[in-house]
Structures are given as C-alpha cells and as structure tokens.
XYZ file of C-alpha atoms in Angstrom:
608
model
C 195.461 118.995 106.685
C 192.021 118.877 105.712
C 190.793 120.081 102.218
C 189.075 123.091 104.010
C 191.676 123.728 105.949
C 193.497 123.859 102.859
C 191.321 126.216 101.331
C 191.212 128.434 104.239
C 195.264 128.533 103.985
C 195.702 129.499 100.689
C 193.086 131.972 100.748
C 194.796 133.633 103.945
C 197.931 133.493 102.109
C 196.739 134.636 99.490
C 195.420 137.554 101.211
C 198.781 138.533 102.932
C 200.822 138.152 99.549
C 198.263 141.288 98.533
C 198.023 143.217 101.424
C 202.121 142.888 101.253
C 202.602 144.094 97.871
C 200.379 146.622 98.464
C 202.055 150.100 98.921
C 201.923 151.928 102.448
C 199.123 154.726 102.173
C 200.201 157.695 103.548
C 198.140 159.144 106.255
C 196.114 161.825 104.594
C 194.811 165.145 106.202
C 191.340 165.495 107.413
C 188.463 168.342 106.161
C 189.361 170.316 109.343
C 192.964 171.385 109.567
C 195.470 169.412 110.665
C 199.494 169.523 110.494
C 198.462 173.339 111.700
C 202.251 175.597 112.197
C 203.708 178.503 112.717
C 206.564 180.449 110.276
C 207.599 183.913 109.484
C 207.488 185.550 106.495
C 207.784 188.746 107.453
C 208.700 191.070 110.739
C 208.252 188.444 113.599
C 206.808 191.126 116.343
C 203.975 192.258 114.598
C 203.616 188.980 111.563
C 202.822 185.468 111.624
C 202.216 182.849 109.211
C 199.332 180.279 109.462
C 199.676 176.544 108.046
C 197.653 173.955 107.631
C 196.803 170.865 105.527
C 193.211 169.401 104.377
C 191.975 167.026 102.080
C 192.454 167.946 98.398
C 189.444 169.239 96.688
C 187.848 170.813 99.391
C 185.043 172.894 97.234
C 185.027 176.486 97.818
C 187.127 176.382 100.803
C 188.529 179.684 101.873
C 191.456 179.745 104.449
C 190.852 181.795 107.178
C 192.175 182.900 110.731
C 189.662 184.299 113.577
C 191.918 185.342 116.429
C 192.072 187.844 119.434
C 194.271 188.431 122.121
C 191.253 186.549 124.833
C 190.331 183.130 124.718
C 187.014 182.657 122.636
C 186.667 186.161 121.729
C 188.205 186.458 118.045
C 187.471 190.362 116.973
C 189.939 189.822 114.022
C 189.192 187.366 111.128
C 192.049 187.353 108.043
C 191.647 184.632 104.928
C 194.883 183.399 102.618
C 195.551 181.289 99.876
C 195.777 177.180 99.102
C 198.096 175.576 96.825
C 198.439 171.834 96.505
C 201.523 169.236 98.092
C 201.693 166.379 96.076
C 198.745 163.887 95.464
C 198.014 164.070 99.331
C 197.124 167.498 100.582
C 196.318 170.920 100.246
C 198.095 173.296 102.288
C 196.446 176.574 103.307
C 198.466 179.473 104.251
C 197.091 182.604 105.820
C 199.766 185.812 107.293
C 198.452 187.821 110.210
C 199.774 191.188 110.370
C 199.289 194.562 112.573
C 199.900 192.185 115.498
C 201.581 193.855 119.299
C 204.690 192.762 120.257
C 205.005 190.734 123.709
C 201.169 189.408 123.048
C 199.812 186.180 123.575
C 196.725 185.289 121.113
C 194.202 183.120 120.628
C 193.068 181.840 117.301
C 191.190 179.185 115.446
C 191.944 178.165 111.765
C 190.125 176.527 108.718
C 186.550 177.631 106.581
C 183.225 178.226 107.451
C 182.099 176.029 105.049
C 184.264 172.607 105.928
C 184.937 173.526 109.440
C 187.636 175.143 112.224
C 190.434 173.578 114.486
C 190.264 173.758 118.083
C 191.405 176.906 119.691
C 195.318 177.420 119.660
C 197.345 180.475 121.203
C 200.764 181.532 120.679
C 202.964 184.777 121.659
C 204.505 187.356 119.476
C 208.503 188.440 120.815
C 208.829 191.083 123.343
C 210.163 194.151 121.659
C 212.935 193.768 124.112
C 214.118 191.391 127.072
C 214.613 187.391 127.153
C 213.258 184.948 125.363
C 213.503 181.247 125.041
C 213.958 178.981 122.152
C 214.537 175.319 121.100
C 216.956 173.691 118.505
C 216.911 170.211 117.244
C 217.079 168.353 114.192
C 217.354 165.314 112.144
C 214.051 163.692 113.406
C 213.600 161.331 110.595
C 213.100 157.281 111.596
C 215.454 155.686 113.863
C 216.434 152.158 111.604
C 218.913 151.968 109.467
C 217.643 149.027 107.590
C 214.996 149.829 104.524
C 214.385 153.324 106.253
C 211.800 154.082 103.142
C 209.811 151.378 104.078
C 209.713 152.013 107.954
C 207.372 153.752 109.631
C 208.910 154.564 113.017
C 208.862 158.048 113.843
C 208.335 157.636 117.435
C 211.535 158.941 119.120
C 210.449 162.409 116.396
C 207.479 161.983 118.783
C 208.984 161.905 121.600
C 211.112 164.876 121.233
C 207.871 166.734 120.205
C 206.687 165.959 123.371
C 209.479 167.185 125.408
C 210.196 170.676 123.777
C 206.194 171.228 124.075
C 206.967 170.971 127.991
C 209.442 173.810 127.381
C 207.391 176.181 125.854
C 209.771 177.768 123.460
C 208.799 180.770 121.596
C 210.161 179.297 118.762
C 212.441 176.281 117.502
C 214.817 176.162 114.755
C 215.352 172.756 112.873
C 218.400 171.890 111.628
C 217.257 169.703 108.811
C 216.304 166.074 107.913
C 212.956 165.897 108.556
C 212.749 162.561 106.415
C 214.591 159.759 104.976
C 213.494 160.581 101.538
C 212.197 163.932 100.622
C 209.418 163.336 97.824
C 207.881 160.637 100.567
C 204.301 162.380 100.694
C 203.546 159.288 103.709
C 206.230 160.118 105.550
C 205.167 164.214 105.748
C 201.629 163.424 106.636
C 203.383 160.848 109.768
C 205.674 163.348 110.504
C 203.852 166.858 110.806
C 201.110 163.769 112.723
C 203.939 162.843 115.463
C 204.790 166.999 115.041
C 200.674 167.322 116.699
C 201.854 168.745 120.514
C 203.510 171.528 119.305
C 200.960 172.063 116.154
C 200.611 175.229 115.922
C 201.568 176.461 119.541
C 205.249 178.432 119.115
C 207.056 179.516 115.697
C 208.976 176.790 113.734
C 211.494 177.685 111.484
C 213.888 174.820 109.587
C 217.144 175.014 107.275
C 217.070 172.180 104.078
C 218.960 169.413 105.056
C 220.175 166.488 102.421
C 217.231 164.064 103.281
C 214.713 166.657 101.823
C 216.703 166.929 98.396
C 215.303 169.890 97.403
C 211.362 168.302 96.909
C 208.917 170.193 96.091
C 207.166 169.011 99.124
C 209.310 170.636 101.677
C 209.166 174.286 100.035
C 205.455 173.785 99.524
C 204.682 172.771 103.389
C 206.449 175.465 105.188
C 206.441 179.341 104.225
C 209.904 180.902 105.134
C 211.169 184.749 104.210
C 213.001 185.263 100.865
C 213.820 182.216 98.918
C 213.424 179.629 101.585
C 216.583 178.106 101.200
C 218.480 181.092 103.011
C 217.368 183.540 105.009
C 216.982 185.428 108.477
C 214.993 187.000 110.628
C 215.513 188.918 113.727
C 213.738 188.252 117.584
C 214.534 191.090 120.443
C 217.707 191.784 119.934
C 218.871 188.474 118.308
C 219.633 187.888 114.436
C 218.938 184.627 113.117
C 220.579 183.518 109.704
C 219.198 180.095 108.206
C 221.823 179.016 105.272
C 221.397 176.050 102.423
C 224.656 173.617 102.661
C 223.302 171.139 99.586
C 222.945 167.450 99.534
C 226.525 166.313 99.441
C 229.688 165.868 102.097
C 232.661 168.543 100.987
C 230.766 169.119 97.739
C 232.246 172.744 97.080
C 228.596 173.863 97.120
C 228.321 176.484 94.598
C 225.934 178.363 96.668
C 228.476 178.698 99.313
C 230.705 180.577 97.668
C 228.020 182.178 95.468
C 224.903 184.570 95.383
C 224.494 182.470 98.965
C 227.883 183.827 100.710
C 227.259 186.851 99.109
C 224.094 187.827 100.856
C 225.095 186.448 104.110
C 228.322 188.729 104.271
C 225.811 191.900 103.203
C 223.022 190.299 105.131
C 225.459 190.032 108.478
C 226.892 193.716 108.164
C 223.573 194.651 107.728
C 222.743 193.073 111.379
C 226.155 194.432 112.706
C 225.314 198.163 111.823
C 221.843 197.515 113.547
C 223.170 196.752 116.970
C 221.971 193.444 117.434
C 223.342 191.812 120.133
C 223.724 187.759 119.684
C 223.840 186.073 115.928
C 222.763 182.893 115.552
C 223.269 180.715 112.756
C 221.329 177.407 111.881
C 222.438 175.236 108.899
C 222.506 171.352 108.056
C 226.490 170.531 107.324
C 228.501 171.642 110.500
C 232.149 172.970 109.844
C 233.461 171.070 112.208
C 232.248 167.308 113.494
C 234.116 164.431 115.135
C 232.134 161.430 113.478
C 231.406 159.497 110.090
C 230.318 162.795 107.753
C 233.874 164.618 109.378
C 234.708 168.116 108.867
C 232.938 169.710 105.742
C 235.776 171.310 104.125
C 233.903 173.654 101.728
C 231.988 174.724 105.067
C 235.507 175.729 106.654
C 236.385 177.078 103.967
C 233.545 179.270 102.753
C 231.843 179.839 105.827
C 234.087 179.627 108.465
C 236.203 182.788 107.562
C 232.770 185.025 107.557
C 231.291 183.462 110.860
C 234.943 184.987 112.060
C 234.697 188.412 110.471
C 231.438 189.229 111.560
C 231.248 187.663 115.027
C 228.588 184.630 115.024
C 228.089 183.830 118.531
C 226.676 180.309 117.836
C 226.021 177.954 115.490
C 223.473 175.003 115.498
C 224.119 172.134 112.940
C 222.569 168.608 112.673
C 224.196 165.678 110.081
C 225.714 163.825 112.387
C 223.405 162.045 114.887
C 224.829 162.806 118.388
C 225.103 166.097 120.340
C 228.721 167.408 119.836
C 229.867 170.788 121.346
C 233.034 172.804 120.615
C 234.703 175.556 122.442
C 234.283 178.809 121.195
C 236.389 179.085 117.812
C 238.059 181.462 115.332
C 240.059 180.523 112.623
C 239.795 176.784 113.369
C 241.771 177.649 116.774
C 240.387 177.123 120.393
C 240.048 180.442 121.719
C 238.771 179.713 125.085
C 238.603 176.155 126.979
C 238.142 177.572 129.757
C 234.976 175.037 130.567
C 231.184 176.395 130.343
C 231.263 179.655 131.238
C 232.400 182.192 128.518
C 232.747 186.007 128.884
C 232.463 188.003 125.318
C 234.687 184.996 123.916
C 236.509 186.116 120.566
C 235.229 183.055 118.545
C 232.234 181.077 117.768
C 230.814 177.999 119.566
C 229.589 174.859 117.387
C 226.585 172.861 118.171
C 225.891 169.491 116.330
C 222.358 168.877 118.048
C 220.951 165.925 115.012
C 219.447 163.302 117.789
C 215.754 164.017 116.819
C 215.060 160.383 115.828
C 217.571 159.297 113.154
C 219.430 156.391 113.835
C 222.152 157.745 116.252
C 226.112 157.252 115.041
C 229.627 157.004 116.989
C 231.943 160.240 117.686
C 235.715 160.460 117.891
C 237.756 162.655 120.017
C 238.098 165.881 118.847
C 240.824 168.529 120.654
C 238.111 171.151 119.927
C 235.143 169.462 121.480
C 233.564 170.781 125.017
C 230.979 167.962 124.925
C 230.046 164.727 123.124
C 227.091 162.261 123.819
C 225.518 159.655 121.697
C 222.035 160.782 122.351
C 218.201 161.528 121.486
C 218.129 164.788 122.916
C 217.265 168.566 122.730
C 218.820 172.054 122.698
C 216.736 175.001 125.126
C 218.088 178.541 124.913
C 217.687 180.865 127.109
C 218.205 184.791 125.992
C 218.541 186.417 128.734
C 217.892 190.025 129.683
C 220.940 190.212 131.460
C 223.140 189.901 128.402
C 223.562 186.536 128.602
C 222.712 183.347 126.486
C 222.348 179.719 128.282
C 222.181 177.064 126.082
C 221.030 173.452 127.940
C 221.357 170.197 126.196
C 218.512 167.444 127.203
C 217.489 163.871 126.752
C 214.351 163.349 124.859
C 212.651 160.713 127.274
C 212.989 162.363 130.586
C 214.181 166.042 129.618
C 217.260 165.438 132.239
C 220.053 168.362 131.534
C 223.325 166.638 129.654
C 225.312 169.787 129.936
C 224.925 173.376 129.882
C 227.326 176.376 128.708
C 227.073 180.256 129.036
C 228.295 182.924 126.857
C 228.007 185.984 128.468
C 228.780 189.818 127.037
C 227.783 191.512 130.473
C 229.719 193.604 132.018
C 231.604 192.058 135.375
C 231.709 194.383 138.039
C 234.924 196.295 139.345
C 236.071 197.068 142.779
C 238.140 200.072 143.360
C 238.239 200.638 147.156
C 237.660 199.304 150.219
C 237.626 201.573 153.146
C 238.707 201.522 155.997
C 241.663 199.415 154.593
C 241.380 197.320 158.047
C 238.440 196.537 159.976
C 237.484 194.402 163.244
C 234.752 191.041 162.706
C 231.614 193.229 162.510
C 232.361 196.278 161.364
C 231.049 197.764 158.754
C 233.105 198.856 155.343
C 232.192 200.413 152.106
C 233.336 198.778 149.326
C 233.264 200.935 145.873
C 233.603 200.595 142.350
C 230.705 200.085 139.627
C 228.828 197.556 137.878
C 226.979 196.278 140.934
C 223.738 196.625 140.255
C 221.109 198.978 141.644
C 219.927 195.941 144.248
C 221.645 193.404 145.394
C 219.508 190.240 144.613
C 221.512 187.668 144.422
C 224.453 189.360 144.533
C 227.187 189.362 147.513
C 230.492 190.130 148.938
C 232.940 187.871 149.149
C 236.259 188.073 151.862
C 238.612 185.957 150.577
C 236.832 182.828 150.690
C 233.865 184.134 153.013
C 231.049 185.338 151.864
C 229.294 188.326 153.304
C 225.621 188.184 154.883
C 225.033 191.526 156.410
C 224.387 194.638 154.675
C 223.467 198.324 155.374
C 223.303 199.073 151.754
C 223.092 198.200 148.030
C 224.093 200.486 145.212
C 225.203 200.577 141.839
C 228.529 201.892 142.805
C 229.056 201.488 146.668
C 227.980 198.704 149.006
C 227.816 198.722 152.788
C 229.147 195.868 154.506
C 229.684 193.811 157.346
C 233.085 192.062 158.156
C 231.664 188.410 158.183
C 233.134 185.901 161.109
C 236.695 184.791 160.018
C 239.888 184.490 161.059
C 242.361 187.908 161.039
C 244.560 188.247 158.507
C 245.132 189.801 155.012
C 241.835 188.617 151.988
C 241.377 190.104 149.000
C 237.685 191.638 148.823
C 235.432 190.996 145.829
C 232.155 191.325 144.513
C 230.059 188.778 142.680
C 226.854 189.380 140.402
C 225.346 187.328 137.721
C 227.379 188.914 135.721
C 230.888 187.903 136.942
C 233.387 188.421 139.567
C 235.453 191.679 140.668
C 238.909 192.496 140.715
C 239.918 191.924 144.221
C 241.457 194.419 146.219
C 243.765 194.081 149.728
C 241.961 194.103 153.081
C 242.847 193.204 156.710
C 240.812 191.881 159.029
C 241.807 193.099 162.302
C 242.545 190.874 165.431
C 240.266 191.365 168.015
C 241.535 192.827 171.391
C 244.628 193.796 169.860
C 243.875 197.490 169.238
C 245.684 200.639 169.934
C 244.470 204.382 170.061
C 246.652 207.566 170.193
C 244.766 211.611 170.171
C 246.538 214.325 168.969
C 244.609 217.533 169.425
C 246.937 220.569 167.543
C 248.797 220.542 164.243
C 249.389 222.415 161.471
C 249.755 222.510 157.896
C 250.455 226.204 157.524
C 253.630 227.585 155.822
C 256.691 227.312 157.952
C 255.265 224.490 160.029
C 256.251 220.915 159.498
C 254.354 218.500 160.914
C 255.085 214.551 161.173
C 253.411 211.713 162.504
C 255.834 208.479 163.697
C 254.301 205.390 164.551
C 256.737 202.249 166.258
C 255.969 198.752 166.345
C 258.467 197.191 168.670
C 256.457 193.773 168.491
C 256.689 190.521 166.120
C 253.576 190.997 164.023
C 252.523 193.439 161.402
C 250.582 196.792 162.713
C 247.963 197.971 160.717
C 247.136 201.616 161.274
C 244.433 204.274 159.936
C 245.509 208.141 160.667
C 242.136 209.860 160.782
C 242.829 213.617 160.077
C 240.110 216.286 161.282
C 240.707 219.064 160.052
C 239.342 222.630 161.097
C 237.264 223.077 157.722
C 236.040 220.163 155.787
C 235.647 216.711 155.818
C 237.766 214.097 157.854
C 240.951 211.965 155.372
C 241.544 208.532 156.512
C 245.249 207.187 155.692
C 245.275 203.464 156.006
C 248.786 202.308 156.347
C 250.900 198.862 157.689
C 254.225 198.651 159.912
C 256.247 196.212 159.589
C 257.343 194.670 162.544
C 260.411 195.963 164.856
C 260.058 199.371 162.711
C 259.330 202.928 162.411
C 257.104 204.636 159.946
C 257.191 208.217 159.619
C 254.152 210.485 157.572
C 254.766 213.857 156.615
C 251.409 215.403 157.378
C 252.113 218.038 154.256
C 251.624 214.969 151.792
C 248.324 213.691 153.214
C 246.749 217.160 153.330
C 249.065 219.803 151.706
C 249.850 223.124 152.490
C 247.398 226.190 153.161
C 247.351 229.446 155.244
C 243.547 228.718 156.483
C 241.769 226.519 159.083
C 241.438 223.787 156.878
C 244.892 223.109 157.185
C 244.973 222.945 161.130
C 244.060 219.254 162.252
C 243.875 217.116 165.089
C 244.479 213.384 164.433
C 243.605 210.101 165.534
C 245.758 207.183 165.298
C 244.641 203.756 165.770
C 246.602 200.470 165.612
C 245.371 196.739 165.690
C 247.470 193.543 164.893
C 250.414 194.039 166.993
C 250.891 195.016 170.585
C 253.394 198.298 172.356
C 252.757 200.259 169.105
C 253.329 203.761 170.027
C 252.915 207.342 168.279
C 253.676 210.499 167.939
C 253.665 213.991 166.920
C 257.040 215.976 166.253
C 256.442 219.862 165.030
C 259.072 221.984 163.441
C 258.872 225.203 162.555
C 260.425 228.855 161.704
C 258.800 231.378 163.748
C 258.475 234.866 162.172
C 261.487 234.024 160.158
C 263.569 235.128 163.326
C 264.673 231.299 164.594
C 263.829 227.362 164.276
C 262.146 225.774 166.652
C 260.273 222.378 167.302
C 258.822 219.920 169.846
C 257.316 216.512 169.784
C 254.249 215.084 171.810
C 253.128 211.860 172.816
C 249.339 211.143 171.688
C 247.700 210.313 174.455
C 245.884 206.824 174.876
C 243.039 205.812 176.902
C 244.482 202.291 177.107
C-alpha cells in the first residue's frame, strides 16, 4: 500500500470512527406542519382537536385552522395555542367546536406568516347509525437487538398504510408507540411513518410501558381529562381508555385507586345513558397466553367491574401477536359457541399488539377463540343493525385472519304457519314478528330448503311459496341478519294424493250436536284441514293428522262453540292429502223441542 493510499485510508477511517460516534439526529419537523392528527377533547360530534408539529422558534407564529364543509372554500378560521416537546419541536394545538354531526370537512392547518399544510378532510360521527373504527397497537421497531439504536419502523409503516385503505372514523391505540419513551428521534420517525393517516380520521391511544410516562407522549397528543384515563362516547358506543403502569402484575395503585374509582362511576354513568356497546382499550390485557401471562392485578381489579357493568369488548396490546378469547365473565367461558355471539353474558378479549414490535410465541389457552403470530390489524364495524363485527387483518396484504360477531338484535320468532299442510306451490302465511318491514336479504327456510317465491313481506306475516321438495314433515323458519326463528311443524303434501269431502248443513245451536269423523284405512299418515263456513263471519281452518288404520272424531262445538244465531250454522269442507280411501263424515244428534232424540249421519260428498 502506497503512502497515499495510506493517507487516503486513515483519513476515511478516520471519518467513519466520527460519523459512528456521532449520535442519530432525530428527524425534526419542518416550518409548515407536519406530524398533523386528530384527538378529542371534548364532545366528539360537534369537537375536534387539531395537532401539529413545527420547528421550534417559529417567530410570531399563531396556530390556526381554516376549514369548511367544501373543498377549498374555508368560511371558518379558529387559532390555538403552542407549547414545546423536548429540544425538537413545537406542537400546535387548535379545538374546533360548533361542528354538525355526520359532516365531512375540509381544512388546512398552520400560520399565515410561516405557511399552511395541504388540504385535509375528515368526518364528524353520525348522531346515530354505524360507524367503523380501527384498533392496533404496539408499533414500535421490529428488532430485538439494541432497539434504541435502530431505526426500523417500517412494518409501523406499513400498518399505517393499510388502515388508511380502511378509512376508519377513528382508531384506538393500544400503546407502545416506542421502544423508549423520552426518544425525541424516534417520535419525529414515528408520527413520519404515521404520514397516510396524518390528520385524516380521529386517533386516540392508552399509555403503554414503552412510553414510561415521558413528558413527550402527554405533550404530543391532547386527550379528555387527565390523559392517562378517560372516555368518550361515538353514536351510541362508550369508549373507556384506562392507564395499566409500566410493570407485569405490579398491583398498580391506580387500579385499585382514584383510577377504578372513576371507571365504576364513569361506567354507571354510561349504563344509565343507554348506550348500547362499551368498549374498553388499555395496554396490560387480563388475560394472555404468551411471555407477559395473565396480569393478575388486571384480573383482579378490573376484571370484576368489566363483569358488573357489562363491557362488550376489550382491546389490549403487550404481547405481540393477535390473541382472541371467547366471551368471558368471571374468568369462565361463557359462550364457545365459535364466531357468532347473540347478547353473550361476558366480555370478549382482544390482544391486537402486531403493529411493528418484534412479534413473540403464544401458548394454548382453553379460553382462546383465535391465536396468530402476526403483523396485523383490528376493523370494527358498528353496525346499525345492532350488531358489532370485528375483522382481524394482515398488515401487508389486508387479507381477513378471522372475524367474530356479537350481536344484541333481536332474532325473529315464528308463531304459525297456516295452512298446517300445503301442496309444492302453494302459497302459506307464515306469522310471528321480528321480520323486518322488507325482506332484503331475508328468507324462508323449509327444513333445509330455502324459499324463493314470495307474495309478501311484512314485519309480522310473510307470504310464501312451498319451494320444490320432497313431501314429508320440515320444520319452517325464518332467517334475517339478525338470527334464526323458532321452527314450527309443517307438511308438505304429496302430490296427487288428495281427498275432498262437502258438507253443506250443520249446526252449532243448543240441542244440536254435531261431529265430524274422518277414517284412514290406508298405511300412511292423512293430513287433513276442516274448513268451517259459517253463516256469519269469517271461515276457521282446523289443521289436523290421522294416523294410519284410524278414526278421528271432532266435536264441531269445540272448534266453533255454541250460539243460537247464524253464525253458528256452517257448512264444511274437508280435505285430505298423504294417504289414499280416507273417508268423512257428518253424524247430527239432537233433542227436538225437548219432546224426543233424534240423529242422522251423512256422507260428504266428493267430486273424486
């Protein structure tokens, strides 16, 4: 090696040794606004809270908001306040208020002076009706080894990306946004890899352990009360955000403290309100399968009051998987029946911490529904319907993992099917309630065959078709997005099997005692409908089965009673179907004038 060359090798060494020792420089924010988010302070239909991060120093610089509810046109303009984060930024915070539920606006934030972000838009919640949200958590870097020194926050990035695709109204983050909290580089990379969903939908975070209570959490993001627990409430849900410390089992004093104490006042508060679905986002789960295990001061300070006040759902991170129980009370499964969960007695637990830290191992658990060592996601859908759908995705391609249901709609209830029997084709009305006013989606099933033709759709009577099937005894039921019936018997009637019988006088009047006998001398099962017309009002139907080789006799007097008027005369039609030779017919007795007894008995005739 040449003396030059020399030279030229120690200086570049040289050179590296410094640029090695020389401390990572955090990305810092530019004069226009960047890191720009969205929080609540304050009621979420008609508030919202503008953040955003410049350069320190800025002179003069007055936050401010211009926003409308068209693109370009801002008629509303609202300034804020600036505090300082650290030796990095300056974070300006500015609340809009006196906004209309179920709006979408359009806004632009910075100074006049020092400049103005590009036009954002985001929605405020309907006052009522569905909504969608996200919930994810521990994003921090995915490598174990020296995390403070790595930069890697690329699968954080990658999540970003994927829940902007959704659209959420808002996401709740279940903690550990960074491997160490006071890291001023690592917020600056990680509200820069936040960018696609910068200031587009409502994000609102629990404190996880990572963030250790640093200043620089509490002074980037503007939550209600004291930040470290509170809640908020979105058409028709109540959301809780609770503070589980830094430490595993810990017997965090703010658990059972001024903490549980405002959570049990704060959650009877909700209950006397009416709303429908609480959920609950926190950074310790009660219950998990893998390295951290349960958190026993969790159970045991939390637990019990998720129980007494009936928390649908809670989201957890901690553990780096997706891990999802059954719904639970008391530590107890209280329904496995699989994904699909009707006004369940217990709460369902969702570790959802694959956001970018380094992902971990799970064990079996008897309690869990679902496990996955994944990056992933967590999209809720509220549903009008009285229903909440919660759908677990990958971060890279957004393909579902699983999806479960808990549903506190009301299934729908049959109570009658008439006529009893029918041919292929004919056309019954089914009754009960809880249909729905159309049918939509929404069908008839017999037995296993599903109905396709319909006269009519109500709330509380549909009219049907008998679909093609074989004859024989189904139970009829009707299905709705919100469940399925009670079924109730029907008998579909063998074709060209089918037997008619007239009677045209009877009597119900006192001392006349009419009777209607039906044999089946053949092998199968008769079924027969009596119509009754009587000479005032409306025709009765009895629906009734004979059993083969046997009689059945009907006192007319317990079908339609006894009266001195025309509505007690009848005529009668009997028709059979199912069995072959059936025969009826009509015996009489009476006591004429109170002199003597009489009776007589007729055939019904048959056109067959």
């Amino acid at each position: 090696m040449t003396a030059k060359t020399k030279a030229k090798f120690a200086a570049g060494l040289a050179a590296f040794l410094v640029l090695a020792l020389i401390p990572c420089v955090p990305i810092l924010a530019a004069p226009t606004p960047s890191g720009v988010h969205l929080t609540w302070q304050n009621e979420p239909n008609t508030t919202v809270t503008v953040t955003w991060f410049t350069d320190q120093g800025l002179s003069g610089y007055t936050p401010t908001v211009r926003y409308g509810t068209s693109t370009g046109n801002y008629t509303n303009s609202t300034t804020g306040t600036s505090h300082t984060s650290g030796a990095t930024v300056d974070v300006r915070d500015v609340e809009l208020t006196g906004l209309s539920p179920g709006s979408t606006y359009y806004y632009t934030c910075g100074d006049a002076t020092h400049g103005f972000s590009e036009e954002k838009s985001f929605s405020t919640p309907p006052e009522y009706g569905g909504f969608k949200f996200c919930a994810f958590g521990d994003s921090r870097n995915n490598h174990w080894l020296i995390p403070h020194e790595n930069n890697d926050l690329s699968i954080w990035g990658q999540v970003v990306d994927a829940v902007e695709v959704e659209g959420p109204l808002l996401s709740v983050f279940t903690g550990d946004f960074i491997y160490d909290g006071d890291d001023e580089g690592k917020w600056n990379l990680w509200f820069d890899k936040f960018s696609p969903l910068s200031g587009k939908s409502v994000f609102m975070s629990c404190h996880g352990n990572h963030e250790g209570y640093a200043d620089a959490y509490f002074e980037r993001f503007t939550f209600p009360g004291n930040e470290k627990w509170y809640s908020f409430d979105v058409s028709g849900v109540h959301f809780v955000c609770l503070d589980t410390g830094l430490k595993d089992n810990d017997e965090y004093d703010l658990l059972s403290g001024e903490q549980k104490t405002w959570l049990k006042s704060d959650l009877a508060g909700a209950k006397a309100e009416g709303h429908e679905w609480t959920v609950v986002f926190l950074h310790r789960p009660p219950y998990a399968s893998g390295a951290h295990g349960d958190q026993s001061d969790v159970i045991g300070e939390l637990v019990p009051v998720f129980d007494e006040y009936g928390v649908d759902i809670v989201f957890a991170g901690h553990n780096h998987y997706y891990e999802r129980s059954y719904p639970m009370k008391g530590g107890e499964v209280v329904d496995s029946s699989g994904s699909y969960y009707y006004k369940p007695d217990g709460t369902v637990y969702v570790i959802t911490g694959g956001a970018g830290a380094p992902l971990a191992n799970y064990d079996y658990a008897p309690w869990a529904a679902w496990q996955e060592k994944v990056y992933h996601y967590c999209v809720v859908d509220v549903k009008p319907d009285n229903s909440l759908r919660v759908t677990a995705k990958r971060y890279d391609d957004s393909a579902i993992m699983e999806e479960f249901t808990i549903s506190k709609t009301t299934p729908p209830v049959v109570t009658s099917v008439s006529p009893a029997s029918a041919l292929v084709g004919e056309t019954v009305t089914v009754s009960g309630r809880e249909f729905g006013s159309a049918q939509g989606s929404s069908y008839v099933l017999f037995g296993a065959t599903k109905a396709s033709d319909y006269e009519s759709w109500g709330d509380g009577s549909i009219r049907v078709k008998v679909p093609g099937m074989e004859p024989g005894k189904v139970d009829v039921k009707v299905v709705t997005p919100e469940g399925t019936s009670n079924g109730v018997p029907f008998t579909v009637l063998q074709a060209g099997v089918f037997e008619s019988f007239y009677f045209a006088e009877g009597t119900c009047r006192p001392n006349f005692e009419p009777y209607i006998c039906i044999q089946n001398p053949g092998d199968g099962e008769a079924e027969v409908k009596i119509t009754y017309m009587p000479g005032a009002g409306e025709n009765v139907e009895q629906p009734l089965t004979v059993q083969p080789r046997s009689r059945y006799t009907v006192r007319v007097k317990d079908v339609l009673g006894e009266g001195d008027d025309e509505a007690h005369d009848f005529s009668c039609l009997v028709e059979a179907s199912g069995a072959t030779g059936v025969i009826a017919e009509r015996p009489m007795y009476f006591n004429y004038n109170g002199v003597w007894d009489g009776g007589h008995c007729v055939m019904g005739y048959s056109p067959h």
